[in-house]
Amino acid sequence: MSPPSENKLLHSSQSTFERPSTDVDVELCAMESRDTMSAKSISSMTSHHSKCDEEHYAALKGLLVVGISSVLLTILGFVVGLSLSFRNSTAYERYSEGRRYWSQLASVTQSLARLVWVHADERPECPTEDLLAKITFCNMLVSLSVALKHRLRYEPFTHYQDLQPCIGHIPVIAHDAVIKEPATPTWWQDAGLFLGLPMVEENPRVLMKNPAKPLGNVPLEIHSACSNFIKTIIENGTFKTPGYHSMALALLSQINDILNGVDRVLNTPLPLAYSIAIAQITWVYILVLPFQLVDRLKWVTIPATIFAAYIILGLAFIGREIENPFGKDVNDLPLDSFCMQIRQDIDVIMSQSPHLMDELVKRDDNEVLYPLSRLGYGALASKSVDEIRSLLRAKMQISSDCKTDVSASGL
């Protein structure tokens, strides 16, 4: 049995090294209102958690410095930069290629509509019939662009508001298809889409899978109808010049190339192996990043890592966002505007009479010798050919003098 003095000394030593209790009464804190919590209790809780954070930070720091070399940051940074550069350059190439195809479609439809509108004659015995036929052809070119827009958005039917009135008379297969509407997203799907979570996105091809009846290919069927129209006006003699025949067929061939080109862009995404590898490398870099920065940045490691992750993931999501340029997102191509522009351009072509030149030449406000003279057609029609040619030589001299003056002034 130890002496009382030893027991007392042992008890004193234990009490000296005994850690004070810092337990928090969870039930009591939960019952108290946030508004009635005293500043003293907040201060004590903050002080307690600060001390714990310092201890955890010190322990974590020791693990980090020993566990991972800072050389990994440089190596992974290079690999991540190379991967994101490859992903974004590939995605932007698809975006740019899609824009080029739509620009080419606008140009080809304008040229084909103008060629038929101006150079296809209207027979004297049935001018109204021929005129309405040409209007129908020009409208089919507009319908082709609208149908292509819906096909690129995985909308294979014909009941859409901007398409149905234009192709109701064209016998396309999709008229008899069973219409399926996309499922209404639930609230958690809407929240996931708002947060950009890819796992909640619905497969856009779901409407095209296992159809009850064939869906066909609406743009291709409209293109075939346009080819039939060219064949008809060649056979009935209203489209006479052989050179125009070749031009029209070449333009139709270009439209077919455009249809195949946009289909290739849509259905040839980045290979899945690349997508998975780039995503894994990016996340590994982000997860390892704080372990590399903690020795130098101390507590600034947390906001610095968040900021770096925001930039890196932002670049990764940009590449994913523009990989399919034909959707309805804000970063996709404005296909609705493109279709509207094509419609407006073709309407402008049809607003001009094919025989407009006969009316334009003989107008009094046709100042054919401007800037030499502001006389109109009526005043110059009474002059001889030699007089008009003499005036043209004088006009050439005035134009040369004006060019010399502009060059001397440095403009």
mmCIF file of C-alpha atoms in Angstrom:
data_model
loop_
_atom_site.group_PDB
_atom_site.id
_atom_site.type_symbol
_atom_site.label_atom_id
_atom_site.label_comp_id
_atom_site.label_asym_id
_atom_site.label_seq_id
_atom_site.Cartn_x
_atom_site.Cartn_y
_atom_site.Cartn_z
ATOM 1 C CA MET A 1 0.000 0.000 0.000
ATOM 2 C CA SER A 2 1.444 3.291 -1.117
ATOM 3 C CA PRO A 3 1.769 6.150 1.269
ATOM 4 C CA PRO A 4 -0.845 8.922 1.226
ATOM 5 C CA SER A 5 1.703 11.357 -0.062
ATOM 6 C CA GLU A 6 2.342 9.208 -3.145
ATOM 7 C CA ASN A 7 -1.391 8.874 -3.858
ATOM 8 C CA LYS A 8 -1.810 12.583 -3.589
ATOM 9 C CA LEU A 9 1.145 13.205 -5.897
ATOM 10 C CA LEU A 10 -0.177 10.701 -8.444
ATOM 11 C CA HIS A 11 -3.626 12.260 -8.374
ATOM 12 C CA SER A 12 -2.124 15.707 -8.849
ATOM 13 C CA SER A 13 -0.059 14.482 -11.822
ATOM 14 C CA GLN A 14 -3.087 12.933 -13.492
ATOM 15 C CA SER A 15 -5.155 16.070 -13.029
ATOM 16 C CA THR A 16 -2.332 18.133 -14.500
ATOM 17 C CA PHE A 17 -2.246 16.141 -17.738
ATOM 18 C CA GLU A 18 -5.979 15.528 -17.919
ATOM 19 C CA ARG A 19 -7.480 17.175 -21.034
ATOM 20 C CA PRO A 20 -10.378 19.477 -20.243
ATOM 21 C CA SER A 21 -13.747 18.413 -21.590
ATOM 22 C CA THR A 22 -14.812 20.274 -24.716
ATOM 23 C CA ASP A 23 -17.914 18.249 -25.544
ATOM 24 C CA VAL A 24 -20.814 20.217 -26.975
ATOM 25 C CA ASP A 25 -24.341 19.459 -25.900
ATOM 26 C CA VAL A 26 -25.943 18.860 -29.300
ATOM 27 C CA GLU A 27 -29.498 18.627 -28.005
ATOM 28 C CA LEU A 28 -29.157 21.883 -26.094
ATOM 29 C CA CYS A 29 -27.731 23.679 -29.117
ATOM 30 C CA ALA A 30 -30.497 22.319 -31.309
ATOM 31 C CA MET A 31 -33.199 23.500 -28.898
ATOM 32 C CA GLU A 32 -31.817 27.025 -28.694
ATOM 33 C CA SER A 33 -32.884 29.583 -31.257
ATOM 34 C CA ARG A 34 -30.240 31.056 -33.537
ATOM 35 C CA ASP A 35 -31.435 34.521 -32.719
ATOM 36 C CA THR A 36 -31.091 33.968 -28.953
ATOM 37 C CA MET A 37 -27.639 32.364 -29.072
ATOM 38 C CA SER A 38 -25.285 34.563 -27.117
ATOM 39 C CA ALA A 39 -22.147 36.056 -28.597
ATOM 40 C CA LYS A 40 -20.142 34.327 -25.904
ATOM 41 C CA SER A 41 -21.280 30.838 -26.973
ATOM 42 C CA ILE A 42 -20.545 31.639 -30.633
ATOM 43 C CA SER A 43 -17.094 32.872 -29.655
ATOM 44 C CA SER A 44 -16.330 29.757 -27.652
ATOM 45 C CA MET A 45 -17.519 27.421 -30.440
ATOM 46 C CA THR A 46 -15.475 29.343 -32.979
ATOM 47 C CA SER A 47 -12.399 29.188 -30.789
ATOM 48 C CA HIS A 48 -12.861 25.464 -30.265
ATOM 49 C CA HIS A 49 -13.257 24.680 -33.946
ATOM 50 C CA SER A 50 -10.321 26.911 -34.807
ATOM 51 C CA LYS A 51 -8.070 24.961 -32.461
ATOM 52 C CA CYS A 52 -9.302 21.682 -33.931
ATOM 53 C CA ASP A 53 -8.754 22.948 -37.458
ATOM 54 C CA GLU A 54 -5.213 23.970 -36.560
ATOM 55 C CA GLU A 55 -4.518 20.521 -35.170
ATOM 56 C CA HIS A 56 -6.040 18.808 -38.213
ATOM 57 C CA TYR A 57 -4.193 21.146 -40.565
ATOM 58 C CA ALA A 58 -0.878 20.415 -38.861
ATOM 59 C CA ALA A 59 -1.495 16.677 -39.012
ATOM 60 C CA LEU A 60 -2.675 16.881 -42.620
ATOM 61 C CA LYS A 61 0.314 19.009 -43.547
ATOM 62 C CA GLY A 62 2.673 16.408 -42.193
ATOM 63 C CA LEU A 63 0.969 13.697 -44.227
ATOM 64 C CA LEU A 64 0.895 15.754 -47.412
ATOM 65 C CA VAL A 65 4.522 16.753 -47.415
ATOM 66 C CA VAL A 66 5.602 13.190 -46.808
ATOM 67 C CA GLY A 67 3.062 11.531 -49.132
ATOM 68 C CA ILE A 68 3.235 13.376 -52.512
ATOM 69 C CA SER A 69 6.057 15.063 -54.339
ATOM 70 C CA SER A 70 5.432 18.485 -55.843
ATOM 71 C CA VAL A 71 6.812 17.250 -59.172
ATOM 72 C CA LEU A 72 3.463 15.531 -59.716
ATOM 73 C CA LEU A 73 1.764 18.932 -59.939
ATOM 74 C CA THR A 74 3.894 19.952 -62.904
ATOM 75 C CA ILE A 75 3.493 16.652 -64.723
ATOM 76 C CA LEU A 76 -0.257 16.431 -64.204
ATOM 77 C CA GLY A 77 -0.670 20.104 -65.080
ATOM 78 C CA PHE A 78 0.977 19.538 -68.437
ATOM 79 C CA VAL A 79 -1.151 16.454 -69.130
ATOM 80 C CA VAL A 80 -4.380 18.206 -68.096
ATOM 81 C CA GLY A 81 -3.578 21.235 -70.226
ATOM 82 C CA LEU A 82 -2.831 19.034 -73.217
ATOM 83 C CA SER A 83 -6.023 17.015 -72.694
ATOM 84 C CA LEU A 84 -8.291 20.042 -72.326
ATOM 85 C CA SER A 85 -6.664 21.690 -75.322
ATOM 86 C CA PHE A 86 -7.344 18.589 -77.413
ATOM 87 C CA ARG A 87 -10.938 18.362 -76.160
ATOM 88 C CA ASN A 88 -11.756 22.032 -76.736
ATOM 89 C CA SER A 89 -10.045 22.236 -80.128
ATOM 90 C CA THR A 90 -11.938 19.139 -81.294
ATOM 91 C CA ALA A 91 -15.241 20.504 -79.986
ATOM 92 C CA TYR A 92 -14.719 23.923 -81.553
ATOM 93 C CA GLU A 93 -13.778 22.286 -84.845
ATOM 94 C CA ARG A 94 -17.166 20.551 -84.837
ATOM 95 C CA TYR A 95 -18.866 23.825 -83.906
ATOM 96 C CA SER A 96 -17.103 25.690 -86.701
ATOM 97 C CA GLU A 97 -17.822 22.924 -89.195
ATOM 98 C CA GLY A 98 -21.518 22.984 -88.331
ATOM 99 C CA ARG A 99 -21.613 26.754 -88.836
ATOM 100 C CA ARG A 100 -19.865 26.394 -92.191
ATOM 101 C CA TYR A 101 -22.417 23.857 -93.400
ATOM 102 C CA TRP A 102 -25.324 26.125 -92.488
ATOM 103 C CA SER A 103 -23.685 29.087 -94.191
ATOM 104 C CA GLN A 104 -23.200 26.933 -97.275
ATOM 105 C CA LEU A 105 -26.850 25.845 -97.117
ATOM 106 C CA ALA A 106 -27.992 29.480 -97.083
ATOM 107 C CA SER A 107 -25.806 30.286 -100.090
ATOM 108 C CA VAL A 108 -26.884 27.235 -102.115
ATOM 109 C CA THR A 109 -30.608 27.721 -101.462
ATOM 110 C CA GLN A 110 -30.372 31.379 -102.477
ATOM 111 C CA SER A 111 -28.569 30.495 -105.712
ATOM 112 C CA LEU A 112 -30.973 27.690 -106.591
ATOM 113 C CA ALA A 113 -34.055 29.777 -105.815
ATOM 114 C CA ARG A 114 -32.746 32.688 -107.894
ATOM 115 C CA LEU A 115 -31.817 30.397 -110.786
ATOM 116 C CA VAL A 116 -35.280 28.860 -110.987
ATOM 117 C CA TRP A 117 -37.181 32.072 -110.236
ATOM 118 C CA VAL A 118 -35.478 34.106 -112.949
ATOM 119 C CA HIS A 119 -34.628 31.554 -115.636
ATOM 120 C CA ALA A 120 -37.635 29.226 -115.536
ATOM 121 C CA ASP A 121 -40.172 30.732 -117.948
ATOM 122 C CA GLU A 122 -43.894 31.092 -117.417
ATOM 123 C CA ARG A 123 -45.811 29.718 -120.391
ATOM 124 C CA PRO A 124 -48.326 32.115 -121.972
ATOM 125 C CA GLU A 125 -51.092 29.510 -121.920
ATOM 126 C CA CYS A 126 -50.733 28.801 -118.174
ATOM 127 C CA PRO A 127 -48.700 31.578 -116.491
ATOM 128 C CA THR A 128 -50.439 31.252 -113.120
ATOM 129 C CA GLU A 129 -49.735 27.537 -112.942
ATOM 130 C CA ASP A 130 -46.047 28.023 -113.685
ATOM 131 C CA LEU A 131 -45.778 30.932 -111.245
ATOM 132 C CA LEU A 132 -47.358 28.941 -108.409
ATOM 133 C CA ALA A 133 -45.073 26.009 -109.222
ATOM 134 C CA LYS A 134 -41.986 28.205 -108.874
ATOM 135 C CA ILE A 135 -43.292 29.619 -105.589
ATOM 136 C CA THR A 136 -43.847 26.061 -104.349
ATOM 137 C CA PHE A 137 -40.273 25.134 -105.239
ATOM 138 C CA CYS A 138 -38.832 28.135 -103.399
ATOM 139 C CA ASN A 139 -40.956 27.307 -100.350
ATOM 140 C CA MET A 140 -39.647 23.731 -100.442
ATOM 141 C CA LEU A 141 -36.109 25.081 -100.111
ATOM 142 C CA VAL A 142 -37.182 26.916 -96.958
ATOM 143 C CA SER A 143 -38.926 23.778 -95.684
ATOM 144 C CA LEU A 144 -35.754 21.777 -96.251
ATOM 145 C CA SER A 145 -33.777 24.029 -93.901
ATOM 146 C CA VAL A 146 -36.491 23.852 -91.217
ATOM 147 C CA ALA A 147 -36.756 20.062 -91.516
ATOM 148 C CA LEU A 148 -32.976 19.781 -91.263
ATOM 149 C CA LYS A 149 -33.017 21.854 -88.081
ATOM 150 C CA HIS A 150 -35.534 19.499 -86.450
ATOM 151 C CA ARG A 151 -33.652 16.405 -87.578
ATOM 152 C CA LEU A 152 -30.414 17.699 -86.060
ATOM 153 C CA ARG A 153 -32.300 18.196 -82.785
ATOM 154 C CA TYR A 154 -33.612 14.603 -82.825
ATOM 155 C CA GLU A 155 -37.139 15.724 -83.693
ATOM 156 C CA PRO A 156 -38.100 13.317 -86.508
ATOM 157 C CA PHE A 157 -41.799 14.150 -86.902
ATOM 158 C CA THR A 158 -43.687 16.747 -88.968
ATOM 159 C CA HIS A 159 -46.223 18.189 -86.526
ATOM 160 C CA TYR A 160 -44.002 21.071 -85.428
ATOM 161 C CA GLN A 161 -45.497 24.528 -85.724
ATOM 162 C CA ASP A 162 -42.883 25.906 -88.117
ATOM 163 C CA LEU A 163 -42.785 22.784 -90.320
ATOM 164 C CA GLN A 164 -46.285 21.348 -90.716
ATOM 165 C CA PRO A 165 -47.763 24.205 -92.841
ATOM 166 C CA CYS A 166 -44.772 24.018 -95.216
ATOM 167 C CA ILE A 167 -44.724 20.290 -95.995
ATOM 168 C CA GLY A 168 -48.343 19.219 -95.635
ATOM 169 C CA HIS A 169 -48.518 18.746 -99.416
ATOM 170 C CA ILE A 170 -45.245 16.760 -99.654
ATOM 171 C CA PRO A 171 -45.682 12.969 -99.291
ATOM 172 C CA VAL A 172 -43.088 12.290 -96.596
ATOM 173 C CA ILE A 173 -43.042 9.076 -94.589
ATOM 174 C CA ALA A 174 -43.129 10.863 -91.228
ATOM 175 C CA HIS A 175 -46.721 12.020 -91.875
ATOM 176 C CA ASP A 176 -47.929 8.536 -90.903
ATOM 177 C CA ALA A 177 -45.554 8.081 -87.967
ATOM 178 C CA VAL A 178 -46.873 7.728 -84.429
ATOM 179 C CA ILE A 179 -46.024 10.965 -82.665
ATOM 180 C CA LYS A 180 -44.210 10.582 -79.357
ATOM 181 C CA GLU A 181 -43.611 13.519 -77.074
ATOM 182 C CA PRO A 182 -40.593 13.676 -74.739
ATOM 183 C CA ALA A 183 -41.326 12.865 -71.118
ATOM 184 C CA THR A 184 -41.883 15.798 -68.779
ATOM 185 C CA PRO A 185 -38.826 16.114 -66.497
ATOM 186 C CA THR A 186 -39.352 15.795 -62.759
ATOM 187 C CA TRP A 187 -38.317 18.450 -60.281
ATOM 188 C CA TRP A 188 -35.089 16.670 -59.390
ATOM 189 C CA GLN A 189 -34.220 16.344 -63.090
ATOM 190 C CA ASP A 190 -34.791 20.081 -63.515
ATOM 191 C CA ALA A 191 -32.538 20.729 -60.528
ATOM 192 C CA GLY A 192 -29.872 18.415 -61.919
ATOM 193 C CA LEU A 193 -30.024 20.089 -65.325
ATOM 194 C CA PHE A 194 -29.697 23.472 -63.635
ATOM 195 C CA LEU A 195 -26.600 22.255 -61.806
ATOM 196 C CA GLY A 196 -25.169 20.760 -64.998
ATOM 197 C CA LEU A 197 -25.227 17.117 -63.873
ATOM 198 C CA PRO A 198 -24.864 14.941 -66.992
ATOM 199 C CA MET A 199 -26.425 11.836 -65.423
ATOM 200 C CA VAL A 200 -29.913 13.420 -65.309
ATOM 201 C CA GLU A 201 -29.958 14.405 -68.969
ATOM 202 C CA GLU A 202 -32.396 12.424 -71.076
ATOM 203 C CA ASN A 203 -31.092 10.685 -74.172
ATOM 204 C CA PRO A 204 -32.216 12.889 -77.101
ATOM 205 C CA ARG A 205 -32.420 9.848 -79.396
ATOM 206 C CA VAL A 206 -35.216 8.288 -77.351
ATOM 207 C CA LEU A 207 -37.899 9.571 -79.763
ATOM 208 C CA MET A 208 -36.158 7.857 -82.683
ATOM 209 C CA LYS A 209 -35.760 4.456 -81.021
ATOM 210 C CA ASN A 210 -38.150 1.620 -81.840
ATOM 211 C CA PRO A 211 -40.797 3.677 -83.704
ATOM 212 C CA ALA A 212 -44.191 2.076 -84.294
ATOM 213 C CA LYS A 213 -43.983 3.174 -87.952
ATOM 214 C CA PRO A 214 -41.029 4.243 -90.112
ATOM 215 C CA LEU A 215 -39.887 7.825 -89.591
ATOM 216 C CA GLY A 216 -38.090 8.334 -92.880
ATOM 217 C CA ASN A 217 -35.756 11.261 -93.479
ATOM 218 C CA VAL A 218 -37.740 14.467 -93.976
ATOM 219 C CA PRO A 219 -34.917 16.701 -95.326
ATOM 220 C CA LEU A 220 -33.847 14.029 -97.807
ATOM 221 C CA GLU A 221 -37.427 13.523 -98.995
ATOM 222 C CA ILE A 222 -37.860 17.266 -99.542
ATOM 223 C CA HIS A 223 -34.573 17.271 -101.438
ATOM 224 C CA SER A 224 -35.931 14.513 -103.697
ATOM 225 C CA ALA A 225 -39.075 16.572 -104.317
ATOM 226 C CA CYS A 226 -36.889 19.525 -105.379
ATOM 227 C CA SER A 227 -35.051 17.254 -107.817
ATOM 228 C CA ASN A 228 -38.377 16.140 -109.267
ATOM 229 C CA PHE A 229 -39.362 19.768 -109.814
ATOM 230 C CA ILE A 230 -36.145 20.484 -111.754
ATOM 231 C CA LYS A 231 -36.826 17.402 -113.877
ATOM 232 C CA THR A 232 -40.376 18.619 -114.554
ATOM 233 C CA ILE A 233 -39.453 22.134 -115.709
ATOM 234 C CA ILE A 234 -36.742 20.702 -117.959
ATOM 235 C CA GLU A 235 -39.200 18.303 -119.568
ATOM 236 C CA ASN A 236 -41.995 20.863 -120.076
ATOM 237 C CA GLY A 237 -39.587 23.289 -121.758
ATOM 238 C CA THR A 238 -39.804 26.166 -119.266
ATOM 239 C CA PHE A 239 -36.185 25.675 -118.171
ATOM 240 C CA LYS A 240 -34.531 25.807 -121.565
ATOM 241 C CA THR A 241 -30.811 26.563 -121.376
ATOM 242 C CA PRO A 242 -28.656 23.412 -120.907
ATOM 243 C CA GLY A 243 -26.117 25.379 -118.884
ATOM 244 C CA TYR A 244 -28.795 26.173 -116.321
ATOM 245 C CA HIS A 245 -29.635 22.472 -116.118
ATOM 246 C CA SER A 246 -26.068 21.682 -115.081
ATOM 247 C CA MET A 247 -26.018 24.529 -112.562
ATOM 248 C CA ALA A 248 -29.273 23.408 -110.947
ATOM 249 C CA LEU A 249 -28.139 19.786 -110.680
ATOM 250 C CA ALA A 250 -24.790 20.886 -109.224
ATOM 251 C CA LEU A 251 -26.569 22.977 -106.581
ATOM 252 C CA LEU A 252 -28.816 20.043 -105.693
ATOM 253 C CA SER A 253 -25.705 17.895 -105.325
ATOM 254 C CA GLN A 254 -24.224 20.468 -102.948
ATOM 255 C CA ILE A 255 -27.372 20.329 -100.815
ATOM 256 C CA ASN A 256 -26.989 16.554 -100.615
ATOM 257 C CA ASP A 257 -23.370 17.001 -99.478
ATOM 258 C CA ILE A 258 -24.551 19.422 -96.782
ATOM 259 C CA LEU A 259 -27.129 16.918 -95.499
ATOM 260 C CA ASN A 260 -24.448 14.245 -95.228
ATOM 261 C CA GLY A 261 -21.958 16.663 -93.664
ATOM 262 C CA VAL A 262 -24.170 17.837 -90.809
ATOM 263 C CA ASP A 263 -25.218 14.243 -90.171
ATOM 264 C CA ARG A 264 -21.543 13.315 -89.847
ATOM 265 C CA VAL A 265 -20.925 16.153 -87.375
ATOM 266 C CA LEU A 266 -23.961 15.134 -85.326
ATOM 267 C CA ASN A 267 -23.288 11.406 -85.146
ATOM 268 C CA THR A 268 -19.494 11.389 -84.774
ATOM 269 C CA PRO A 269 -18.745 12.674 -81.265
ATOM 270 C CA LEU A 270 -15.431 12.425 -79.465
ATOM 271 C CA PRO A 271 -14.695 8.719 -78.821
ATOM 272 C CA LEU A 272 -15.863 7.528 -75.423
ATOM 273 C CA ALA A 273 -12.378 6.399 -74.405
ATOM 274 C CA TYR A 274 -11.042 9.940 -74.888
ATOM 275 C CA SER A 275 -13.929 11.456 -72.928
ATOM 276 C CA ILE A 276 -13.446 9.098 -69.986
ATOM 277 C CA ALA A 277 -9.667 9.500 -69.936
ATOM 278 C CA ILE A 278 -9.831 13.303 -70.069
ATOM 279 C CA ALA A 279 -12.442 13.402 -67.286
ATOM 280 C CA GLN A 280 -10.390 11.084 -65.074
ATOM 281 C CA ILE A 281 -7.151 13.012 -65.606
ATOM 282 C CA THR A 282 -8.896 16.299 -64.856
ATOM 283 C CA TRP A 283 -10.444 15.081 -61.610
ATOM 284 C CA VAL A 284 -7.223 13.420 -60.440
ATOM 285 C CA TYR A 285 -5.406 16.709 -60.955
ATOM 286 C CA ILE A 286 -8.051 18.650 -59.012
ATOM 287 C CA LEU A 287 -8.027 16.148 -56.130
ATOM 288 C CA VAL A 288 -4.233 16.114 -55.902
ATOM 289 C CA LEU A 289 -3.877 19.881 -56.253
ATOM 290 C CA PRO A 290 -4.448 20.840 -52.570
ATOM 291 C CA PHE A 291 -1.855 18.295 -51.465
ATOM 292 C CA GLN A 292 0.702 20.137 -53.566
ATOM 293 C CA LEU A 293 -0.233 23.660 -52.475
ATOM 294 C CA VAL A 294 -0.680 23.279 -48.736
ATOM 295 C CA ASP A 295 3.032 23.566 -47.891
ATOM 296 C CA ARG A 296 3.348 26.989 -49.524
ATOM 297 C CA LEU A 297 -0.123 28.533 -49.382
ATOM 298 C CA LYS A 298 -1.134 27.317 -45.909
ATOM 299 C CA TRP A 299 -4.826 28.071 -45.317
ATOM 300 C CA VAL A 300 -5.095 29.837 -48.694
ATOM 301 C CA THR A 301 -4.951 26.342 -50.229
ATOM 302 C CA ILE A 302 -8.724 25.929 -49.885
ATOM 303 C CA PRO A 303 -9.852 29.039 -51.849
ATOM 304 C CA ALA A 304 -6.977 28.604 -54.289
ATOM 305 C CA THR A 305 -8.047 25.029 -55.034
ATOM 306 C CA ILE A 306 -11.668 26.090 -55.480
ATOM 307 C CA PHE A 307 -10.643 28.852 -57.874
ATOM 308 C CA ALA A 308 -8.376 26.533 -59.879
ATOM 309 C CA ALA A 309 -11.066 23.837 -60.030
ATOM 310 C CA TYR A 310 -13.576 26.429 -61.268
ATOM 311 C CA ILE A 311 -11.286 27.361 -64.159
ATOM 312 C CA ILE A 312 -10.307 23.799 -65.075
ATOM 313 C CA LEU A 313 -13.827 22.373 -64.898
ATOM 314 C CA GLY A 314 -15.142 25.419 -66.745
ATOM 315 C CA LEU A 315 -12.843 24.702 -69.672
ATOM 316 C CA ALA A 316 -13.841 21.036 -69.595
ATOM 317 C CA PHE A 317 -17.562 21.872 -69.606
ATOM 318 C CA ILE A 318 -17.117 24.357 -72.464
ATOM 319 C CA GLY A 319 -15.722 21.592 -74.646
ATOM 320 C CA ARG A 320 -18.607 19.328 -73.682
ATOM 321 C CA GLU A 321 -21.154 22.091 -74.275
ATOM 322 C CA ILE A 322 -20.161 22.953 -77.849
ATOM 323 C CA GLU A 323 -19.390 19.393 -78.928
ATOM 324 C CA ASN A 324 -22.920 19.155 -80.361
ATOM 325 C CA PRO A 325 -23.543 22.569 -81.965
ATOM 326 C CA PHE A 326 -27.106 21.831 -83.109
ATOM 327 C CA GLY A 327 -28.973 21.794 -79.788
ATOM 328 C CA LYS A 328 -31.086 24.409 -78.046
ATOM 329 C CA ASP A 329 -28.597 25.586 -75.412
ATOM 330 C CA VAL A 330 -27.361 29.152 -75.289
ATOM 331 C CA ASN A 331 -23.928 28.134 -76.609
ATOM 332 C CA ASP A 332 -25.295 26.191 -79.589
ATOM 333 C CA LEU A 333 -25.744 27.511 -83.104
ATOM 334 C CA PRO A 334 -28.887 29.675 -83.521
ATOM 335 C CA LEU A 335 -30.553 27.368 -86.036
ATOM 336 C CA ASP A 336 -33.895 29.148 -85.691
ATOM 337 C CA SER A 337 -32.281 32.405 -86.782
ATOM 338 C CA PHE A 338 -30.538 30.665 -89.683
ATOM 339 C CA CYS A 339 -33.830 29.218 -90.937
ATOM 340 C CA MET A 340 -35.557 32.576 -90.580
ATOM 341 C CA GLN A 341 -32.762 34.265 -92.534
ATOM 342 C CA ILE A 342 -33.067 31.707 -95.340
ATOM 343 C CA ARG A 343 -36.823 32.307 -95.463
ATOM 344 C CA GLN A 344 -36.388 36.076 -95.607
ATOM 345 C CA ASP A 345 -33.735 35.882 -98.341
ATOM 346 C CA ILE A 346 -35.886 33.648 -100.542
ATOM 347 C CA ASP A 347 -38.907 35.900 -99.956
ATOM 348 C CA VAL A 348 -36.791 38.828 -101.159
ATOM 349 C CA ILE A 349 -35.915 36.899 -104.328
ATOM 350 C CA MET A 350 -39.577 36.080 -105.002
ATOM 351 C CA SER A 351 -40.641 39.688 -104.407
ATOM 352 C CA GLN A 352 -38.783 40.707 -107.591
ATOM 353 C CA SER A 353 -40.415 40.087 -110.954
ATOM 354 C CA PRO A 354 -38.433 37.847 -113.347
ATOM 355 C CA HIS A 355 -39.059 40.506 -115.997
ATOM 356 C CA LEU A 356 -37.913 43.340 -113.785
ATOM 357 C CA MET A 357 -35.105 44.451 -116.086
ATOM 358 C CA ASP A 358 -37.491 45.630 -118.793
ATOM 359 C CA GLU A 359 -39.096 47.953 -116.280
ATOM 360 C CA LEU A 360 -35.866 49.144 -114.671
ATOM 361 C CA VAL A 361 -34.091 50.250 -117.837
ATOM 362 C CA LYS A 362 -36.793 52.630 -119.054
ATOM 363 C CA ARG A 363 -37.390 54.480 -115.795
ATOM 364 C CA ASP A 364 -36.721 58.241 -115.775
ATOM 365 C CA ASP A 365 -34.766 57.963 -112.512
ATOM 366 C CA ASN A 366 -32.306 55.578 -114.189
ATOM 367 C CA GLU A 367 -29.292 57.944 -114.267
ATOM 368 C CA VAL A 368 -27.156 55.787 -116.531
ATOM 369 C CA LEU A 369 -24.327 58.356 -116.931
ATOM 370 C CA TYR A 370 -23.915 59.358 -113.266
ATOM 371 C CA PRO A 371 -21.689 61.161 -112.149
ATOM 372 C CA LEU A 372 -21.148 62.791 -115.556
ATOM 373 C CA SER A 373 -24.823 63.558 -116.006
ATOM 374 C CA ARG A 374 -28.017 63.064 -114.041
ATOM 375 C CA LEU A 375 -30.189 62.745 -117.125
ATOM 376 C CA GLY A 376 -32.589 59.818 -117.050
ATOM 377 C CA TYR A 377 -33.355 57.180 -119.638
ATOM 378 C CA GLY A 378 -36.037 59.259 -121.344
ATOM 379 C CA ALA A 379 -33.676 62.198 -121.979
ATOM 380 C CA LEU A 380 -30.883 59.983 -123.314
ATOM 381 C CA ALA A 381 -33.083 57.780 -125.490
ATOM 382 C CA SER A 382 -33.309 60.523 -128.134
ATOM 383 C CA LYS A 383 -29.508 60.691 -128.565
ATOM 384 C CA SER A 384 -27.588 58.686 -131.124
ATOM 385 C CA VAL A 385 -25.278 55.797 -130.344
ATOM 386 C CA ASP A 386 -22.181 57.846 -131.182
ATOM 387 C CA GLU A 387 -23.232 60.618 -128.805
ATOM 388 C CA ILE A 388 -23.797 58.160 -125.970
ATOM 389 C CA ARG A 389 -20.401 56.529 -126.568
ATOM 390 C CA SER A 390 -18.760 59.955 -126.511
ATOM 391 C CA LEU A 391 -20.419 60.660 -123.167
ATOM 392 C CA LEU A 392 -19.146 57.323 -121.850
ATOM 393 C CA ARG A 393 -15.563 58.293 -122.736
ATOM 394 C CA ALA A 394 -16.031 61.576 -120.892
ATOM 395 C CA LYS A 395 -17.437 59.657 -117.908
ATOM 396 C CA MET A 396 -14.333 57.445 -117.913
ATOM 397 C CA GLN A 397 -12.115 60.543 -117.770
ATOM 398 C CA ILE A 398 -14.080 61.967 -114.840
ATOM 399 C CA SER A 399 -13.795 58.660 -112.980
ATOM 400 C CA SER A 400 -10.014 58.622 -113.538
ATOM 401 C CA ASP A 401 -9.672 62.203 -112.267
ATOM 402 C CA CYS A 402 -11.708 61.374 -109.160
ATOM 403 C CA LYS A 403 -9.488 58.358 -108.454
ATOM 404 C CA THR A 404 -6.358 60.535 -108.781
ATOM 405 C CA ASP A 405 -7.766 63.122 -106.368
ATOM 406 C CA VAL A 406 -8.625 60.450 -103.808
ATOM 407 C CA SER A 407 -5.128 58.933 -104.027
ATOM 408 C CA ALA A 408 -3.490 62.360 -103.612
ATOM 409 C CA SER A 409 -5.565 63.133 -100.520
ATOM 410 C CA GLY A 410 -4.521 59.846 -98.919
ATOM 411 C CA LEU A 411 -8.073 58.664 -98.341
#
